[in-house]
CSV table of C-alpha atoms and ligand atoms in Angstrom, one decimal:
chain,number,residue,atom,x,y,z
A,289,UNK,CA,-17.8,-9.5,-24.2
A,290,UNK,CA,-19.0,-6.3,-22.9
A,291,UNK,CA,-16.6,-4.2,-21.1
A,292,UNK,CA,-17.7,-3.5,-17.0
A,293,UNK,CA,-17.0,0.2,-16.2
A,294,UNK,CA,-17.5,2.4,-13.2
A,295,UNK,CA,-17.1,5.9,-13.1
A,296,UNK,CA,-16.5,7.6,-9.4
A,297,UNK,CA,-18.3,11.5,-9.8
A,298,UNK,CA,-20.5,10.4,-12.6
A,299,UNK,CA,-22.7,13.6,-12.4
A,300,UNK,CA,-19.8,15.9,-12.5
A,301,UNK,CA,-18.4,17.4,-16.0
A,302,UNK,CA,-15.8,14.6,-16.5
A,303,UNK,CA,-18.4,11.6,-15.2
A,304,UNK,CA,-21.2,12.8,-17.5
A,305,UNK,CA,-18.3,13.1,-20.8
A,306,UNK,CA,-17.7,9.3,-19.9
A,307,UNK,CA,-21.1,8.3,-20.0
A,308,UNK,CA,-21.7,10.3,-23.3
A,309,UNK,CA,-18.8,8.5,-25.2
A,310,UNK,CA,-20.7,5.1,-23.6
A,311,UNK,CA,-23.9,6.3,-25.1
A,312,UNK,CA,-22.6,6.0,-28.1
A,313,UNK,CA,-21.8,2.2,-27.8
A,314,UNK,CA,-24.0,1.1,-25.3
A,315,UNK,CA,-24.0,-2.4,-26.8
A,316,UNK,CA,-20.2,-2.7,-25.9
A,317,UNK,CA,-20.1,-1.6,-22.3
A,318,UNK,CA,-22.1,-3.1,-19.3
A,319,UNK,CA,-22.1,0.2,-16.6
A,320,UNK,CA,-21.4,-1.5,-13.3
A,321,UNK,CA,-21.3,1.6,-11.2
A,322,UNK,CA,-21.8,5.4,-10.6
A,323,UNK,CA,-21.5,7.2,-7.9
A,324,UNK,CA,-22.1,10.8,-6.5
A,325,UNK,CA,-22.1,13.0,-3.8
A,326,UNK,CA,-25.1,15.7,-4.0
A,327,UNK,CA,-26.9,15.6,-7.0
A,328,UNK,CA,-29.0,12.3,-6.8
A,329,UNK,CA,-31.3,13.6,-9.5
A,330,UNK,CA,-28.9,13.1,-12.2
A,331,UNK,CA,-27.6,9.8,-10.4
A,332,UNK,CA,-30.9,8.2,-10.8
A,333,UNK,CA,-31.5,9.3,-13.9
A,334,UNK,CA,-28.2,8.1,-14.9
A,335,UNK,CA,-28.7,4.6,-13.2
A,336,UNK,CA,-32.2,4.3,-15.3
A,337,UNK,CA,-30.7,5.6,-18.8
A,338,UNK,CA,-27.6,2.9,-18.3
A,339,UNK,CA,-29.5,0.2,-16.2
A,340,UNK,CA,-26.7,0.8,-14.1
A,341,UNK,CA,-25.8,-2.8,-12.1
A,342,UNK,CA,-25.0,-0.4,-8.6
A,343,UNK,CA,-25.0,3.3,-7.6
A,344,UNK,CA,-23.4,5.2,-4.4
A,345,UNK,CA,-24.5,8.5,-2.9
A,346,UNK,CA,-22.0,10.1,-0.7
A,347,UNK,CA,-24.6,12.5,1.0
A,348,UNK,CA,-26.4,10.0,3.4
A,349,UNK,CA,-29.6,12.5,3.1
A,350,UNK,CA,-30.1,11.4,-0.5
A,351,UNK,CA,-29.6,7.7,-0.2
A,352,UNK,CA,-33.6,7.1,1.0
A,353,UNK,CA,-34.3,9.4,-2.2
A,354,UNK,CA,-32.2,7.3,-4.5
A,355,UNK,CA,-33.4,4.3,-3.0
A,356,UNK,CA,-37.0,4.9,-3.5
A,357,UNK,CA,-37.1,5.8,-6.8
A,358,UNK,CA,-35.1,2.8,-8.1
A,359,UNK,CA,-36.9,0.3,-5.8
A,360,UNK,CA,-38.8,-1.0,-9.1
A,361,UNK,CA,-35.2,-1.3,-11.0
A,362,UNK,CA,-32.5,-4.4,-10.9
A,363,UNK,CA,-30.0,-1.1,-9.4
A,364,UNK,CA,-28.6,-1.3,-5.7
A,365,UNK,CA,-28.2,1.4,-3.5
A,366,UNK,CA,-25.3,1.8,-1.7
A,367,UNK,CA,-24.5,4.8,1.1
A,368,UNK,CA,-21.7,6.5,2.0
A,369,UNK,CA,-20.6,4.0,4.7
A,370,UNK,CA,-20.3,1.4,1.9
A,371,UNK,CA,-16.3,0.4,1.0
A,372,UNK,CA,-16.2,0.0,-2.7
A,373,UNK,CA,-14.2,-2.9,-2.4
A,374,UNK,CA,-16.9,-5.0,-1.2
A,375,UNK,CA,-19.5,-4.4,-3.9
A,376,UNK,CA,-17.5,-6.7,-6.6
A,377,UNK,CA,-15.7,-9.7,-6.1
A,378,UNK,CA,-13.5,-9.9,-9.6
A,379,UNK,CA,-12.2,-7.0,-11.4
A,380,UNK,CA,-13.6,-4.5,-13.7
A,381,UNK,CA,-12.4,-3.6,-17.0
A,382,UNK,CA,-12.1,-0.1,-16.7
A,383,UNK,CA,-13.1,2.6,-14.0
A,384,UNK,CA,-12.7,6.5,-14.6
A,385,UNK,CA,-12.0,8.0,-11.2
A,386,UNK,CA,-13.7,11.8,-11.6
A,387,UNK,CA,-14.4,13.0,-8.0
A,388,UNK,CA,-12.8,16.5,-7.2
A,389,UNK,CA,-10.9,17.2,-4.5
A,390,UNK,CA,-8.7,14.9,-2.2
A,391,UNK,CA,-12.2,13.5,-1.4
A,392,UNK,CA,-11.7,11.5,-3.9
A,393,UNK,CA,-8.6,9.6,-2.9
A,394,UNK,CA,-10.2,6.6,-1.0
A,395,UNK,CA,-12.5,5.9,-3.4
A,396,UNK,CA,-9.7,5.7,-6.0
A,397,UNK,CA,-7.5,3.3,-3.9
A,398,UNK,CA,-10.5,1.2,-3.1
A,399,UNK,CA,-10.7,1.4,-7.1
A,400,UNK,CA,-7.8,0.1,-7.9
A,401,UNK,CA,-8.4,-3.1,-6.1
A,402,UNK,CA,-11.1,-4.1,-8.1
A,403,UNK,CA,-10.1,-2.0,-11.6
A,404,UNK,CA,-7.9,-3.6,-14.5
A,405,UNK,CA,-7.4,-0.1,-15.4
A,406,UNK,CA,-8.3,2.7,-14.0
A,407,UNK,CA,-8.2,6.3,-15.6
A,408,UNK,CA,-7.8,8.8,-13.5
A,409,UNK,CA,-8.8,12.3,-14.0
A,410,UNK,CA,-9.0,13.7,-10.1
A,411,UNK,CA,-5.4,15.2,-10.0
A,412,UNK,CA,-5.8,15.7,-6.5
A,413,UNK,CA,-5.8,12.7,-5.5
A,414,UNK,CA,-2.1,11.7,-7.7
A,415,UNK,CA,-0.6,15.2,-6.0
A,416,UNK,CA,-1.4,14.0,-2.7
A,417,UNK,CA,-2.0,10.4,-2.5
A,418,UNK,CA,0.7,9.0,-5.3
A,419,UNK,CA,2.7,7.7,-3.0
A,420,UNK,CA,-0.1,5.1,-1.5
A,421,UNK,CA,-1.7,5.1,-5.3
A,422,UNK,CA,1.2,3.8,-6.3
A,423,UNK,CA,1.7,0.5,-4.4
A,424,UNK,CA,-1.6,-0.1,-4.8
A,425,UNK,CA,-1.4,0.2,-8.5
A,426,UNK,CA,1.7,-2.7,-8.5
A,427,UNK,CA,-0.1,-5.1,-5.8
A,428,UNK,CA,-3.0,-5.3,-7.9
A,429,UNK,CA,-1.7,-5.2,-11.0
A,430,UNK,CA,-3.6,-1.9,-11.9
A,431,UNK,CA,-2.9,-0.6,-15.1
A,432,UNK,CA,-3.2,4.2,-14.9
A,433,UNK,CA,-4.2,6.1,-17.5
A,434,UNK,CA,-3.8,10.0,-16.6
A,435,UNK,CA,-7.0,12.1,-18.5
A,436,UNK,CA,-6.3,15.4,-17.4
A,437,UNK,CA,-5.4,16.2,-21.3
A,438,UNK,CA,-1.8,17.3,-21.1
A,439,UNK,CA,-0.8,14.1,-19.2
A,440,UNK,CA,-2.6,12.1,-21.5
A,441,UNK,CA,-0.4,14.1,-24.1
A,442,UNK,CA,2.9,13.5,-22.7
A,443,UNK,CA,2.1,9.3,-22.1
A,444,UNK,CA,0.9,9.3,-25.8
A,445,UNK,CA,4.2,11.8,-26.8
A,446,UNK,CA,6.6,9.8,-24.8
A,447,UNK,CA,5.9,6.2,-24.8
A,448,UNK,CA,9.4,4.2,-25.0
A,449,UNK,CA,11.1,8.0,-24.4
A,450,UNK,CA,14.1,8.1,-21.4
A,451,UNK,CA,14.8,10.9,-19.3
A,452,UNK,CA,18.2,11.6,-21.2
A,453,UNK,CA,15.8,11.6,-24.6
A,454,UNK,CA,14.0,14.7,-23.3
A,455,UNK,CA,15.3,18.4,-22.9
A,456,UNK,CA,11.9,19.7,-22.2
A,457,UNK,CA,8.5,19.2,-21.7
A,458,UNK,CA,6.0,21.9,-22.0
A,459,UNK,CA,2.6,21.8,-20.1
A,460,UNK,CA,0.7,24.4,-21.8
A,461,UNK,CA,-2.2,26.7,-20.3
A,462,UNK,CA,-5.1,29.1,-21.7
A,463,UNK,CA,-4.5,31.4,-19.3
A,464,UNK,CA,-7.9,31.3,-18.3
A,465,UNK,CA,-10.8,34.5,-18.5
A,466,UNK,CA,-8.5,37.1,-16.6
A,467,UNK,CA,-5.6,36.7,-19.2
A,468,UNK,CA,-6.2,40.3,-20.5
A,469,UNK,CA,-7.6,41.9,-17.9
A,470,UNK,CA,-6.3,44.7,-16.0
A,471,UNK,CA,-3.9,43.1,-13.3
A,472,UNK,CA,-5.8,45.9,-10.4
A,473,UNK,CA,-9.1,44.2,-11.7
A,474,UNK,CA,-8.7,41.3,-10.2
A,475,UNK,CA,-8.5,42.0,-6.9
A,476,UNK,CA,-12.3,42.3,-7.5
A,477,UNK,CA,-13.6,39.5,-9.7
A,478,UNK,CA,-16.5,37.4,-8.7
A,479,UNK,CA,-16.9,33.6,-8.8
A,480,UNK,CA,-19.4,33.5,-12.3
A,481,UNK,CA,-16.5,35.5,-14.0
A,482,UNK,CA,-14.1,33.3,-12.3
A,483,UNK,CA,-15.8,30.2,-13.5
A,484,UNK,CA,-16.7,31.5,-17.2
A,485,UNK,CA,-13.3,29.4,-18.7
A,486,UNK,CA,-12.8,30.6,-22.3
A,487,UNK,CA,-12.5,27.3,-23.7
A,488,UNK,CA,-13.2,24.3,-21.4
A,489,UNK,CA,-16.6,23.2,-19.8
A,490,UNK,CA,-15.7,22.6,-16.6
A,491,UNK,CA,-16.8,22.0,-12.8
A,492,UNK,CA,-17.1,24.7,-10.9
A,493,UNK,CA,-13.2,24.1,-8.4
A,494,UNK,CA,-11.0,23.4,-11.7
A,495,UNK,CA,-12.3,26.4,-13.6
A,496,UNK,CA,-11.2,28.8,-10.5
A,497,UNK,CA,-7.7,26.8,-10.6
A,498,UNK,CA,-8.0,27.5,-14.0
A,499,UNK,CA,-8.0,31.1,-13.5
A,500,UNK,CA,-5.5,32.1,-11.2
A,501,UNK,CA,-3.3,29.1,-13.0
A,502,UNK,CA,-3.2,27.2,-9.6
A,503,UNK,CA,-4.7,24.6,-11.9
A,504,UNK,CA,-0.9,24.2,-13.6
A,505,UNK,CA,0.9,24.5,-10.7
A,506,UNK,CA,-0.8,20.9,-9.3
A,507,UNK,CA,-0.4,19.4,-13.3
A,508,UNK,CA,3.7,20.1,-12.9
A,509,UNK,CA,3.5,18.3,-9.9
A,510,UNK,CA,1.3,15.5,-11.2
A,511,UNK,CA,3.4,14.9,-13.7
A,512,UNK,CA,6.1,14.5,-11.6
A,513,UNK,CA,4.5,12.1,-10.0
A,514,UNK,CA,3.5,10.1,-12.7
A,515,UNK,CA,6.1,10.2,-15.0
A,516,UNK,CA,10.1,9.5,-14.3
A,517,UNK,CA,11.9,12.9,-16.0
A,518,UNK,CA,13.6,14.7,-14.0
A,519,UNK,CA,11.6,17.6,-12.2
A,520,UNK,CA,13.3,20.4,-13.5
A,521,UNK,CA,11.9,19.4,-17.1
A,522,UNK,CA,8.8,21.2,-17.0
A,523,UNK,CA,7.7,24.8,-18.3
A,524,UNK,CA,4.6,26.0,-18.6
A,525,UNK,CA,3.5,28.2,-21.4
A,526,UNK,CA,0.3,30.3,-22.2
A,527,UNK,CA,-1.8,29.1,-25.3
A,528,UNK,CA,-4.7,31.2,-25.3
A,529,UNK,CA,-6.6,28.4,-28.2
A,530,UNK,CA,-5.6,25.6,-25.8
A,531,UNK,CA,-5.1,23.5,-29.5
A,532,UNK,CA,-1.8,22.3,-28.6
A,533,UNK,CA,-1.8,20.1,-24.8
A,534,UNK,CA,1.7,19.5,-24.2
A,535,UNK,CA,5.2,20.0,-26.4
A,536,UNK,CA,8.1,17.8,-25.8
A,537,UNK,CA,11.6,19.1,-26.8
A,538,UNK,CA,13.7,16.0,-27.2
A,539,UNK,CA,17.6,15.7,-27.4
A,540,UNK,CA,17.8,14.8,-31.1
A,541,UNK,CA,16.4,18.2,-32.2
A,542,UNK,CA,13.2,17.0,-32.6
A,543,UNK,CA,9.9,19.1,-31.3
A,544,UNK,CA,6.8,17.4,-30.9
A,545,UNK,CA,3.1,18.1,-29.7
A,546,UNK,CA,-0.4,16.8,-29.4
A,547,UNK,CA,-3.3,18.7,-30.9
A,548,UNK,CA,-6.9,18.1,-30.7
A,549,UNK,CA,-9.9,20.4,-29.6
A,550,UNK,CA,-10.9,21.3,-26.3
A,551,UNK,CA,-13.1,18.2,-25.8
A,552,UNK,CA,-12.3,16.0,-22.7
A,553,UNK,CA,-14.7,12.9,-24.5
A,554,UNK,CA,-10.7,12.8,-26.8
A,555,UNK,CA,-8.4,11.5,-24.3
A,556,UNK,CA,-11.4,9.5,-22.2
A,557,UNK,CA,-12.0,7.6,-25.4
A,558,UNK,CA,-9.0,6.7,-26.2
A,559,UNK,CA,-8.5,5.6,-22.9
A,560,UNK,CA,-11.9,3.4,-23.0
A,561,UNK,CA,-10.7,1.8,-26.3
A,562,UNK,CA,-7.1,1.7,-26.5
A,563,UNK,CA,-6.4,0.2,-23.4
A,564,UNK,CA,-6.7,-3.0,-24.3
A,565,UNK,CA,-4.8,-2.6,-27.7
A,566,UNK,CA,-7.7,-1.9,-29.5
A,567,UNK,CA,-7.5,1.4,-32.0
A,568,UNK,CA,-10.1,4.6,-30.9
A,569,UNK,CA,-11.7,5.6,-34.4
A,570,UNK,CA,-13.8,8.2,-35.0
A,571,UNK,CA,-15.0,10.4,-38.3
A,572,UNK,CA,-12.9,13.5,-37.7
A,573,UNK,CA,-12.8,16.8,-39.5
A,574,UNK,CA,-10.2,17.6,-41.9
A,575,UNK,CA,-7.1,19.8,-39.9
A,576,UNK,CA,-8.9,23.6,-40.1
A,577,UNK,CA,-5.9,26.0,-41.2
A,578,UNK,CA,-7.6,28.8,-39.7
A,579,UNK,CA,-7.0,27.0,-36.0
A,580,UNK,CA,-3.4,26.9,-37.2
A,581,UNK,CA,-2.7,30.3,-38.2
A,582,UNK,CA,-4.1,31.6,-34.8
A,583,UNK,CA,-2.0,29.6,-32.6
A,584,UNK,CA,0.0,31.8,-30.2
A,585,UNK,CA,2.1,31.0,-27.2
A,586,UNK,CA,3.5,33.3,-24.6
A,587,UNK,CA,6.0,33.4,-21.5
A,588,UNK,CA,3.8,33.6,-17.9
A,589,UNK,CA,3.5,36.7,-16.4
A,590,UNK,CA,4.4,35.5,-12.9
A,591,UNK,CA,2.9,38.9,-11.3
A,592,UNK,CA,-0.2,38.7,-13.0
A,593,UNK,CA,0.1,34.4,-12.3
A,594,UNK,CA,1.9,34.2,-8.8
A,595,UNK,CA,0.5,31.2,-8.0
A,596,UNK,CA,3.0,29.4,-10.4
A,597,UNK,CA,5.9,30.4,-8.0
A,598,UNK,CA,4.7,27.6,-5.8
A,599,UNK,CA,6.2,25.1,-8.3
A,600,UNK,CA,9.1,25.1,-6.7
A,601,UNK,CA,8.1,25.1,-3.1
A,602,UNK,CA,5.8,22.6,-3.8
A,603,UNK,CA,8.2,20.1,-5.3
A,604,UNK,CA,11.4,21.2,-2.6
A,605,UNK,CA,9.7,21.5,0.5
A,606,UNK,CA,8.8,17.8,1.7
A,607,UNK,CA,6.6,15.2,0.5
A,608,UNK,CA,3.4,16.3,1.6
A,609,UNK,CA,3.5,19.8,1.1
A,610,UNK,CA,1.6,19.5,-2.2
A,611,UNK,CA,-1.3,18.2,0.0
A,612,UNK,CA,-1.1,21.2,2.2
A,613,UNK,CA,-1.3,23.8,-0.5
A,614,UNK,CA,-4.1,21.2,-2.2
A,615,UNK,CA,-6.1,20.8,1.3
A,616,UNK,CA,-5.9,25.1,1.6
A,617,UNK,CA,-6.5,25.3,-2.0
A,618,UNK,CA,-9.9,23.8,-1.4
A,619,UNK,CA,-10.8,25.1,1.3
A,620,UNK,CA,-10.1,28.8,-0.2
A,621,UNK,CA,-12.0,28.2,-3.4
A,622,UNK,CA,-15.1,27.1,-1.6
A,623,UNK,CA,-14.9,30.6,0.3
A,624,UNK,CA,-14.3,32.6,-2.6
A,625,UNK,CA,-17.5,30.5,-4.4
A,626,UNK,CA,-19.2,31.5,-1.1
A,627,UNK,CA,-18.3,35.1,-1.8
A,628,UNK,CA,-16.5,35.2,1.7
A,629,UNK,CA,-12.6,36.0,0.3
A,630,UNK,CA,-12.0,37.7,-2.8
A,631,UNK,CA,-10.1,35.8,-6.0
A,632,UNK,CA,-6.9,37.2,-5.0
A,633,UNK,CA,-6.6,35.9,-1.5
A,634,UNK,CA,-6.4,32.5,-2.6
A,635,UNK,CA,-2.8,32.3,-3.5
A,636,UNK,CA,-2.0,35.1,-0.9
A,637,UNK,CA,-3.2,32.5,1.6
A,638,UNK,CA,-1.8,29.5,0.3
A,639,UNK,CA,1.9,31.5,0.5
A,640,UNK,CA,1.1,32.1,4.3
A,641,UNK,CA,0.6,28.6,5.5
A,642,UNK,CA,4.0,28.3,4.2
A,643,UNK,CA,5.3,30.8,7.2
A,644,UNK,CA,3.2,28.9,9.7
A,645,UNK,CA,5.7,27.4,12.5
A,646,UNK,CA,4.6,24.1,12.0
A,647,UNK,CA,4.7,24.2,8.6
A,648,UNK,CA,7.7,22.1,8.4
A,649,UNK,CA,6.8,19.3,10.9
A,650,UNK,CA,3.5,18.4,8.7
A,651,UNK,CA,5.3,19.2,4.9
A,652,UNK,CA,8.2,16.2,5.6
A,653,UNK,CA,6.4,13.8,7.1
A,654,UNK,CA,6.7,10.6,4.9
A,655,UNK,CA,2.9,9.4,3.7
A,656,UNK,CA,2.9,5.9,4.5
A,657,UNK,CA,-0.9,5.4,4.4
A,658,UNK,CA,-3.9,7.4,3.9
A,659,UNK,CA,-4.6,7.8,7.5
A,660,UNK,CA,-1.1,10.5,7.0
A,661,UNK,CA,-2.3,12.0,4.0
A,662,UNK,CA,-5.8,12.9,6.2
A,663,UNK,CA,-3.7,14.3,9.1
A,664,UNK,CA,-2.0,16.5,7.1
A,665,UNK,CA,-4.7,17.6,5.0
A,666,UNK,CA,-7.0,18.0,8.2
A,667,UNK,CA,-4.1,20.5,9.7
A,668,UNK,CA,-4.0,22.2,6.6
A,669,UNK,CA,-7.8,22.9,5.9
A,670,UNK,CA,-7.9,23.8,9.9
A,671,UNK,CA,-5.0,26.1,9.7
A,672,UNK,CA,-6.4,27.9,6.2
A,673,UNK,CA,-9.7,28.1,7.7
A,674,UNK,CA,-7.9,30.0,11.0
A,675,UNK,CA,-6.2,32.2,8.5
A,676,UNK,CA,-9.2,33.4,7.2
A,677,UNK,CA,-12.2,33.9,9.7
A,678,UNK,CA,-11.3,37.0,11.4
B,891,LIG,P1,-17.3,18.4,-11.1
B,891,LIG,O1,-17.4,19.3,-10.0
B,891,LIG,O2,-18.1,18.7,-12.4
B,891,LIG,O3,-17.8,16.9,-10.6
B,891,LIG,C1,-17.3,16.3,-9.5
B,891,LIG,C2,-17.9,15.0,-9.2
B,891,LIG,O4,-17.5,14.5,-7.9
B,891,LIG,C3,-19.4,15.0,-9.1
B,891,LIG,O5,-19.9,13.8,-9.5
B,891,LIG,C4,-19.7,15.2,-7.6
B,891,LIG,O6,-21.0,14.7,-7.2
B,891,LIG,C5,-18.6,14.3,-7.0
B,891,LIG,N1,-18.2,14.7,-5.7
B,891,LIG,C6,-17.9,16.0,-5.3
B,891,LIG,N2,-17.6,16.0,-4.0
B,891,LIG,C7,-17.6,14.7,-3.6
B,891,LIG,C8,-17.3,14.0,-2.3
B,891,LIG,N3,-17.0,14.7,-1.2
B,891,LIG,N4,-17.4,12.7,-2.3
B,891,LIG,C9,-17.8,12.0,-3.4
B,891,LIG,N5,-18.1,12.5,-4.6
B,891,LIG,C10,-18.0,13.9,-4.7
B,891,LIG,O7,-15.8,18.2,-11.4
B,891,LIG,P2,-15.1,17.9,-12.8
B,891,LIG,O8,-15.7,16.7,-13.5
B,891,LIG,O9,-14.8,19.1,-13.6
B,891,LIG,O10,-13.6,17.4,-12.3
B,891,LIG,C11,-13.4,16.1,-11.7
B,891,LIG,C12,-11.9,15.9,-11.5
B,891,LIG,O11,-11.3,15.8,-12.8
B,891,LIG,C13,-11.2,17.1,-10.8
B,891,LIG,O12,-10.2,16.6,-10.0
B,891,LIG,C14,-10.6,17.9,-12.0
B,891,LIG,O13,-9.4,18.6,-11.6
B,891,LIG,C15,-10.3,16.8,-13.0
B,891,LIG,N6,-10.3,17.3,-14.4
B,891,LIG,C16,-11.4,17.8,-14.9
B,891,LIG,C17,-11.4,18.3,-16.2
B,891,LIG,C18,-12.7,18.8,-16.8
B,891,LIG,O14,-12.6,19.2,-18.1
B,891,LIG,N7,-13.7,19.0,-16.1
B,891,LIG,C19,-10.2,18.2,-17.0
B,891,LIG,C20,-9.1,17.6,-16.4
B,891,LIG,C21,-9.1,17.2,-15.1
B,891,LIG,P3,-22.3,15.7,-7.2
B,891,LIG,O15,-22.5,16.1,-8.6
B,891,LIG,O16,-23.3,14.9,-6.7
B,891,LIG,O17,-21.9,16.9,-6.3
């Protein structure tokens, strides 16, 4: 039987690496939906290439363009006021959940509902939402898959591992294009250097978390959230090659690590085929020494990285402050894309909204639904914007 996927961002860099791994064995997967928010271009060409059973486009001024040009297709359209939930009735096999941003977080819930298993590679939506993800996860029986690739590491590196099995667990990082540079240099960088990563091809918001590491600081705390070791467990270290994903020091002396090349389409297959038990295998090359013998890791430079001393306020200072510092982080990056804050004001401003007097009252509220997620995020995005516009 065919496997029924849907993949939530589908014209984005992780939806696109799905549907190329698909390609590949079209005969064994039926694609039951994409969706997207802008770029309906690519959505319809999508829904044509993969006689795609349903699509959904987010921006509403799209949806008659979509519409049109699939009128003559078996596809339905769907618009942004549609709930995801209603457009199946059993459950899918697999969906990838690859929107960016805490936009995506709805969409994943609604997901869940209808997903065996869903992968999920929007870390936003884990830092802030987990806590709703979660329950909906166990009510519907939802098998998670992280794809972000060091999680993906760490399940493959720890499955049937304890807490008290684990001394360590390293989440490592390239470092990004301003490793070398001139610490003063920054202060004047401009979004296409910002978004030029050394060695992932990413969208356009994860490569400027990438750079100024802010990208790490919300992987610690998605791990903590998706995995039960103990918080203090985590260390991140540069590794410019980005070879090795994530090292796990365990108690018996034993080191170990996951190494594979910077390719995304790695973990998403092996969470498309080895869900279900089923073996990913694929021709590989034979291990190049040469990759070997340049491996290098280093400490962080916290002054050149500051952002990564929000670790610890993020994970001490109530349960929603990770979606404050994500809701600001957002809002900050699109500015500096807009070329209206420079790089370095993103994690000066993301420290300030810690001072903010009702900082506090919005950080330990407890998220019992989405509807408190939104609040807070709302007040943060409000509050970051206010900090800005002068
Ligand atoms: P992209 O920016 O390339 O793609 C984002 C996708 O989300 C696009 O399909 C986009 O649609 C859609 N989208 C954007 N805004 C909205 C919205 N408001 N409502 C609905 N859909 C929306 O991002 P990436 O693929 O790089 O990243 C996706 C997620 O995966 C992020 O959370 C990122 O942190 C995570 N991730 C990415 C990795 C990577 O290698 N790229 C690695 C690990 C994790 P449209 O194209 O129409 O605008």
């Amino acid at each position: 039987m065919k496997k029924k996927i849907a993949i939530l961002g589908s014209t984005g860099s992780i939806g696109k690496s799905t549907l190329e791994v698909i390609k590949k064995d079209k005969k064994n997967f039926d694609v039951v939906l994409l969706t997207a928010n802008n770029n309906y271009k690519k959505l319809i060409q999508q829904a044509k290439e993969f006689k795609v059973k349903n699509v959904l486009i987010k921006n509403n001024s799209f949806y008659s363009k979509v519409k049109n040009s699939l009128k003559k297709t078996k596809t339905k359209v769907f618009s942004a006021e549609t709930n995801l939930g209603s457009i199946f009735s059993g459950k899918l096999d697999y969906t990838m959940s690859a929107i960016v941003g805490v936009a995506g977080l709805q969409p994943t819930v609604d997901a869940i509902k209808f997903s065996k298993t869903i992968a999920i590679a929007n870390k936003e939506t884990i830092i802030c939402g987990w806590e709703i993800l979660s329950k909906h996860l166990k009510k519907h029986k939802t098998k998670m898959l992280p794809i972000d690739s060091e999680h993906f590491s760490i399940l493959e590196l720890t499955k049937n591992v304890n807490n008290e099995a684990i001394d360590e667990i390293i989440i490592t990082a390239s470092g990004g294009p301003f490793l070398n540079i001139p610490k003063k240099k920054m202060i004047n960088v401009k979004p296409e250097e910002a978004t030029k990563h050394p060695n992932w091809k990413m969208g356009k918001k994860i490569s400027v978390d990438s750079a100024n590491l802010m990208n790490k600081v919300f992987e610690v705390i998605e791990a903590t959230k998706i995995f039960n070791f103990n918080k203090k467990k985590y260390r991140i270290v540069i590794h410019p090659q980005s070879y090795v994903h994530s090292i796990v020091r365990f108690r018996n002396g034993l080191i170990k690590m996951i190494l594979y090349n910077t390719d995304m389409k790695i973990p998403i297959s092996n969470t498309l085929y080895s869900y279900k038990g089923e073996n990913y295998q694929k021709k590989t090359k034979m291990i190049d020494t040469n990759t070997l013998n340049k491996m290098t890791f280093l400490n962080v430079d916290t002054k050149r990285f500051p952002s990564l001393k929000l670790i610890d306020k993020c994970l001490n200072s109530g349960r929603l402050t990770p979606t404050i510092v994500n809701a600001s982080n957002e809002v900050l990056v699109d500015l500096f894309l807009a070329k209206k804050i420079g790089f370095l004001d993103i994690v000066k401003t993301i420290n300030k909204i810690f001072k903010d007097k009702e900082f506090k009252k919005y950080a330990k509220r407890n998220p019992r639904s989405l509807k408190d997620v939104e609040m807070v995020d709302n007040w943060a995005r409000l509050k970051t914007l206010s900090m800005c516009v002068r």
